Coordinates of C-alpha atoms in Angstrom, one line a residue:
X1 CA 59.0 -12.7 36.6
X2 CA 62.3 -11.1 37.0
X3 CA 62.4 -6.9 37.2
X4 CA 64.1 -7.1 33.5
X5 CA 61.7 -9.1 31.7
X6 CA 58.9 -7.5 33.2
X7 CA 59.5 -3.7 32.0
X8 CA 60.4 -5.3 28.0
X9 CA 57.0 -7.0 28.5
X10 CA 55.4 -3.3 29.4
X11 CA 57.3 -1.4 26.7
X12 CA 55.9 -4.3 23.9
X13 CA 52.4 -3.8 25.3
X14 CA 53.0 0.4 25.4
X15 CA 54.3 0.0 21.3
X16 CA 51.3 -2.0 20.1
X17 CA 49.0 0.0 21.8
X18 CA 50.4 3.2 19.8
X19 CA 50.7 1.2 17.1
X20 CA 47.0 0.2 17.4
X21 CA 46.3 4.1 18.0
X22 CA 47.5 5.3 14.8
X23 CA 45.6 2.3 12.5
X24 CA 42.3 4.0 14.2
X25 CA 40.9 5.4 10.7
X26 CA 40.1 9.1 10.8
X27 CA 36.8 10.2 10.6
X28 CA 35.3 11.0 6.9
X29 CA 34.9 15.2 6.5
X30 CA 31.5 15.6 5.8
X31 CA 30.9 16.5 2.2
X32 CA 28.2 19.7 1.5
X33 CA 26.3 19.6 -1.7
X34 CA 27.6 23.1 -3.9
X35 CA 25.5 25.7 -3.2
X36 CA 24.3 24.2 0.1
X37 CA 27.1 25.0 2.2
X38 CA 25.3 26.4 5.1
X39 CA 22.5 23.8 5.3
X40 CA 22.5 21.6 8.2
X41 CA 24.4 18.1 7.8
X42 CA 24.9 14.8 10.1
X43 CA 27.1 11.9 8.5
X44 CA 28.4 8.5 9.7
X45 CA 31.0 7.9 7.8
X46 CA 29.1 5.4 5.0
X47 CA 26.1 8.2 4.4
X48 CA 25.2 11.5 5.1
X49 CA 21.7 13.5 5.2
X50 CA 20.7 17.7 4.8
X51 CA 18.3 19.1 5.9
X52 CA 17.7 22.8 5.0
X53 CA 16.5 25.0 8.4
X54 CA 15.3 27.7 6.2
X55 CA 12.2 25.5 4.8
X56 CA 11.1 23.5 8.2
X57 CA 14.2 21.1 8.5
X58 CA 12.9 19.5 5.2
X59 CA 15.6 16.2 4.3
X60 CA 17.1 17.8 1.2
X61 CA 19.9 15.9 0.2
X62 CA 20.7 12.1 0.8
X63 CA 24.4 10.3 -0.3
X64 CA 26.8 7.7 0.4
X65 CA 30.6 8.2 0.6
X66 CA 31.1 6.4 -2.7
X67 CA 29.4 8.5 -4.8
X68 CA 28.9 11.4 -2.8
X69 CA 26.1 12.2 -5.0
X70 CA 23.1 13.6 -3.7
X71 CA 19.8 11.6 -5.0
X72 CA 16.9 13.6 -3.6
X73 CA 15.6 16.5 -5.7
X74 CA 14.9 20.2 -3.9
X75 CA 14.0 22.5 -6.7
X76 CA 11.3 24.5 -4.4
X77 CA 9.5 23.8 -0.8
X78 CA 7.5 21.5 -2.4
X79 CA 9.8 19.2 -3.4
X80 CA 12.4 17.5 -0.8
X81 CA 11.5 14.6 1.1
X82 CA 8.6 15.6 3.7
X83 CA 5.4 16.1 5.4
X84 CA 2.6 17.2 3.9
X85 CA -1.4 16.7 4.7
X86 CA -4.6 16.9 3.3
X87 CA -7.4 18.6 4.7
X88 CA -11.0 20.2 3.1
X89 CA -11.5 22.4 0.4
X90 CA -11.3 26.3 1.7
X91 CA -11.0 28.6 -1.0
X92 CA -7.2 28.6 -1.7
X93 CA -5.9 28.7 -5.2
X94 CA -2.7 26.6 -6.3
X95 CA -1.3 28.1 -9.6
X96 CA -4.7 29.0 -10.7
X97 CA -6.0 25.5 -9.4
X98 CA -8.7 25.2 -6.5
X99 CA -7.2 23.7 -3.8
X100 CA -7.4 22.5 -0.5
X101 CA -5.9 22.7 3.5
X102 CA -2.4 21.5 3.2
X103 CA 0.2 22.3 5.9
X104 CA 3.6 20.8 4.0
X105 CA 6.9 20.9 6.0
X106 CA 9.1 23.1 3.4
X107 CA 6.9 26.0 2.9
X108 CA 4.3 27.5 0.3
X109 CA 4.9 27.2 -3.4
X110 CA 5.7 31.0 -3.9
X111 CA 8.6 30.6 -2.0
X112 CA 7.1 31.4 1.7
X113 CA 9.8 29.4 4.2
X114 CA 8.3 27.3 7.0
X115 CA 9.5 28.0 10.4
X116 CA 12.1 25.4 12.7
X117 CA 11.1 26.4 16.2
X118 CA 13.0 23.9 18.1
X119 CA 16.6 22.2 16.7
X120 CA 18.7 19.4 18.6
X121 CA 21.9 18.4 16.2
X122 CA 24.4 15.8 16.9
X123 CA 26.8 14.3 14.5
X124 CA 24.6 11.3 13.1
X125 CA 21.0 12.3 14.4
X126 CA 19.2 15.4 15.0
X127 CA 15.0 16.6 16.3
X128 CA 13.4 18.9 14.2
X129 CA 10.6 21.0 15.3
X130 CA 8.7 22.7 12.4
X131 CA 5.4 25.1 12.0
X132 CA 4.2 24.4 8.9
X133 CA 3.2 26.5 5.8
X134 CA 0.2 26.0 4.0
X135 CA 1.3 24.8 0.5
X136 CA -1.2 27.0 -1.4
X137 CA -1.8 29.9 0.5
X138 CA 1.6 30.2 1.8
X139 CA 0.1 30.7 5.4
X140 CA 1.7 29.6 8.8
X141 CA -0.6 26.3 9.7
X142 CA -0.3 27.6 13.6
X143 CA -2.4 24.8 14.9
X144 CA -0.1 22.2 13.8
X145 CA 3.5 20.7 14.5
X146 CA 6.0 18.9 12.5
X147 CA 8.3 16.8 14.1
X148 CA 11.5 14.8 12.5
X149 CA 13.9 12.7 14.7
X150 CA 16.6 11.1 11.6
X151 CA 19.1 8.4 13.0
X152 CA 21.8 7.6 11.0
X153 CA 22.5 3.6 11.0
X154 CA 25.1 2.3 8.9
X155 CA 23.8 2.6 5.3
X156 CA 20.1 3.3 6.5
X157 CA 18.5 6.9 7.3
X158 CA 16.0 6.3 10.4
X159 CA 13.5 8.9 10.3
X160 CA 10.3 9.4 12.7
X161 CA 7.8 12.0 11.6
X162 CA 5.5 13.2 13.9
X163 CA 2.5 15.6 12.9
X164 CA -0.4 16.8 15.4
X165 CA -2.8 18.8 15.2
X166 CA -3.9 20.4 18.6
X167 CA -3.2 24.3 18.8
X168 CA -5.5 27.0 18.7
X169 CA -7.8 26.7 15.6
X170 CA -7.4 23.0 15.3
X171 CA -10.6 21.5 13.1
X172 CA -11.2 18.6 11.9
X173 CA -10.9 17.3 8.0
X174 CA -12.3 14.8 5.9
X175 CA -10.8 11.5 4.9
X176 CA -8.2 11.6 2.2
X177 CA -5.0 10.1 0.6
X178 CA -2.1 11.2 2.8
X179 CA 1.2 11.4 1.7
X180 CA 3.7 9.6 4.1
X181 CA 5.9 11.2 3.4
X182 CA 6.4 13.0 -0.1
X183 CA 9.7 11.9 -1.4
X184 CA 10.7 13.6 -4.8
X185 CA 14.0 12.2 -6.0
X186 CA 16.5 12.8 -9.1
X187 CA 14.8 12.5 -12.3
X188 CA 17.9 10.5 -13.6
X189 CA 16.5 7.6 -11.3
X190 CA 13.2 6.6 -13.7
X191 CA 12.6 2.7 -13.0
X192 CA 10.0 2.6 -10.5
X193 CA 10.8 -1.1 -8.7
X194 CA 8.2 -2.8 -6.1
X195 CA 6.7 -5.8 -5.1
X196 CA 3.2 -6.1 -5.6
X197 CA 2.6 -10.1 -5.4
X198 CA 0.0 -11.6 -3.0
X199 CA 3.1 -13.5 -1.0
X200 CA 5.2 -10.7 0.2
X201 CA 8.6 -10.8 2.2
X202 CA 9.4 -14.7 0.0
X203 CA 12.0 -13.0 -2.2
X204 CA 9.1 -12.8 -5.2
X205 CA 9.7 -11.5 -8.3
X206 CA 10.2 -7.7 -8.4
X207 CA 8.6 -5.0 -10.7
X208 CA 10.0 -2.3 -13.0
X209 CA 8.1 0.4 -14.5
X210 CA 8.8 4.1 -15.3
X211 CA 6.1 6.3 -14.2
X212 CA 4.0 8.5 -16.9
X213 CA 5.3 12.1 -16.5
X214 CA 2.8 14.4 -14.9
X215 CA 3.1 17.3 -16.6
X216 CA 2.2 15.5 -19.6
X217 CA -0.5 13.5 -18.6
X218 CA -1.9 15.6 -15.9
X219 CA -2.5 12.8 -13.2
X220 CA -0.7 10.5 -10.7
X221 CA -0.4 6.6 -10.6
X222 CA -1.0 4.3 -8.4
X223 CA 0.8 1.5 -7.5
X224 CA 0.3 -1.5 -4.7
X225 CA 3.4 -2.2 -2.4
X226 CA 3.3 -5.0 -0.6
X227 CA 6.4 -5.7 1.0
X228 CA 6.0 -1.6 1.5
X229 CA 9.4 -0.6 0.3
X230 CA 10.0 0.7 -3.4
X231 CA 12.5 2.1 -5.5
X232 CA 14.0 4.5 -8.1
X233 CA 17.0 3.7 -9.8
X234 CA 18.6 3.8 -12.8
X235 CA 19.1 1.3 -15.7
X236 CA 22.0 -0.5 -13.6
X237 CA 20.0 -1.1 -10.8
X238 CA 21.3 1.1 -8.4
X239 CA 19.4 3.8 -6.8
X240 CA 17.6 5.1 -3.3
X241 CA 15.1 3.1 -1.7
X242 CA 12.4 3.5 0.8
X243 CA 10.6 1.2 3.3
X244 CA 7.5 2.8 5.3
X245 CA 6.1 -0.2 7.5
X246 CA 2.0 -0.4 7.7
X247 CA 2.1 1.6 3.7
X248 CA 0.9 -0.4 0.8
X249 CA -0.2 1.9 -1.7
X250 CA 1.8 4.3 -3.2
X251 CA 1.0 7.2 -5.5
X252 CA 3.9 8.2 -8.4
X253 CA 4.7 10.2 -11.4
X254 CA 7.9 11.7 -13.1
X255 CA 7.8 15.5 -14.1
X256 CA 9.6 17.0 -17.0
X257 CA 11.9 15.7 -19.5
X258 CA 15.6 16.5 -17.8
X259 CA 18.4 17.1 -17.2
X260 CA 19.1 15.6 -14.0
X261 CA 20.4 16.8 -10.3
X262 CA 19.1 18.2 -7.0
X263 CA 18.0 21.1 -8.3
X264 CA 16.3 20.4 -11.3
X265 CA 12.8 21.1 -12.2
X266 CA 12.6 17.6 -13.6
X267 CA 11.9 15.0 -11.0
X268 CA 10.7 11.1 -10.2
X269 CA 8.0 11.3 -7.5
X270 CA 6.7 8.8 -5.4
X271 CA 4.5 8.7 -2.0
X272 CA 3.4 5.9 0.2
X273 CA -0.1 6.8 0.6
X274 CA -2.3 6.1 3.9
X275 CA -5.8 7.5 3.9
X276 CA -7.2 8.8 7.4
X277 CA -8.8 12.1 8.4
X278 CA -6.8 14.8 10.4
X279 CA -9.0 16.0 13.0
X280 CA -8.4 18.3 15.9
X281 CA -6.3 16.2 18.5
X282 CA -4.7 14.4 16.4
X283 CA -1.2 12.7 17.1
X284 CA 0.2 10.7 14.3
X285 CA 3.6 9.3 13.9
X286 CA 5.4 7.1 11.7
X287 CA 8.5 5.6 10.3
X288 CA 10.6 6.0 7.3
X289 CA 13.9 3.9 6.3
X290 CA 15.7 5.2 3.5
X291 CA 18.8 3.6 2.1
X292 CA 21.0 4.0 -1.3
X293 CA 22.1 0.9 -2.9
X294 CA 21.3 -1.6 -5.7
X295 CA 17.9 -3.4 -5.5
X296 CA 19.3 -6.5 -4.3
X297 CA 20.8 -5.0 -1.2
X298 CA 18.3 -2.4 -0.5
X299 CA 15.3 -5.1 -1.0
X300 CA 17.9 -7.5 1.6
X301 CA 18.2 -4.4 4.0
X302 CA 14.5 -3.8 4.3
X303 CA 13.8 -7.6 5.1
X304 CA 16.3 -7.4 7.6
X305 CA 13.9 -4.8 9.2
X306 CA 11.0 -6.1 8.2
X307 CA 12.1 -9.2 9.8
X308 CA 13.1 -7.4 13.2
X309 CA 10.6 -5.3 13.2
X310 CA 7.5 -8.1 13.7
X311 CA 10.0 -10.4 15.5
X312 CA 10.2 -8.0 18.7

């Protein structure tokens, strides 16, 4: 190849790589929720996730870039998407109710913040360590820990909870419904939609229902899952779902009467329900996949899981 020919080859090759250096799309700013501005944030590009440091790295807030709207509900520590456990009755008083041993990730329900002892962040993923508060005394629970590892996967939220009980104190508790995990979303989302059928993961025709509200009828409902995902969304369809592998039941209500938004009393409740018994030593982990979409392509996501999942 003669010297000539040989540098105009070069300089073509040096011009479509610049060229090919300023198509590179710019990464998407992430976008806080108002009045949340400090809170802790990781985003991909297609979603983001919050969690808020001051109540035990509890997930707060959950959107895609399209909406930017976030779909969870955090009125008080209670609330959020989280851990919380069951344990016996010992004397503690919940708004004037009896109530039992509960160490819940965000805190007690007069406002007492649970503690993040340990915090790894990167852009699309982060490790939460948490000492959790007891929900109805509002007490440090020092003989357990929290842990959250979230991954952020193209449209899906990958989140491992971890929960042990093993420190000083450690007892053990009777069997009971467990929530894994609580997940209290915007009350604007009000069609409950599962699969309940006795041939799960064949594309089978879906449910709908809207939940009784709680504060009205004074008790949950229960619902079989058994393709273990379920929804909320709205009358179009389109909503946040949630797949928790090895979860069939599921416990739900809605509370209130509106408006809308993350920090509205009003809420649509739902929690995948295992029942075990914490006792001291005990190590339990789990999965969560949470994803925003309509119930087409969140019900095709969690297949796609479902279907890697028990392939490997």
């Amino acid at each position: 190849m003669k010297p000539m020919r040989t540098l105009l080859l070069l300089l073509l090759l040096g011009a479509a790589a610049c060229s090919d250096e300023k198509k590179e799309t710019p990464p998407i700013e992430p976008w806080p929720e108002t009045g949340m501005e400090d809170a802790t944030y990781i985003n991909n590009g297609e979603i983001q996730l919050g969690v808020d440091m001051n109540r035990g790295g509890a997930v707060f807030h959950f959107s895609e870039v399209g909406t930017k709207r976030n779909l969870l509900n955090h009125c008080d520590e209670g609330r959020f998407m989280q851990q919380s456990y069951y344990g016996e009755a010992d004397g503690s008083i919940w708004n004037t109710q009896p109530w039992v041993w509960n160490p819940i990730q965000g805190g007690g329900w007069q406002g007492q913040k649970a503690e993040v002892t340990e915090q790894q962040v990167e852009q699309s993923s982060l490790r939460v360590t948490t000492i959790p508060v007891h929900w109805a005394a509002g007490t440090p629970v020092t003989e357990c820990r929290m842990i959250e590892s979230i991954s952020l996967e193209g449209r899906i939220a990958h989140i491992r909870y971890s929960f042990s009980n093993r420190g000083t104190g450690a007892r053990d508790h009777p069997a009971t419904h467990q929530e894994v995990p609580a997940v209290f979303v915007d009350w604007d989302l009000k069609n409950y939609v599962f699969y309940d059928g006795d041939k799960p993961w064949t594309g089978g025709e879906l449910k709908s229902e809207v939940p009784g509200r709680l504060d009205l009828t004074g008790r949950n409902e229960e619902r079989s899952r058994t393709e273990h995902w379920a929804a909320y969304v709205d009358d179009t369809g389109w909503g946040i779902g949630v797949y928790t592998p090895g979860t069939e039941l599921s416990t739900t209500y809605r509370f209130g009467s509106g408006p809308g938004g993350p920090m509205s009393g009003a809420c649509s409740y739902f929690a995948p329900i295992r029942t075990f018994a914490v006792t001291e030593g005990l190590a339990f982990t789990y999965d969560v996949y949470m994803m925003i979409g309509t119930v087409e392509e969140l019900r095709a996501a969690f297949y796609d899981l479902h279907e890697k999942r028990y392939s490997e």
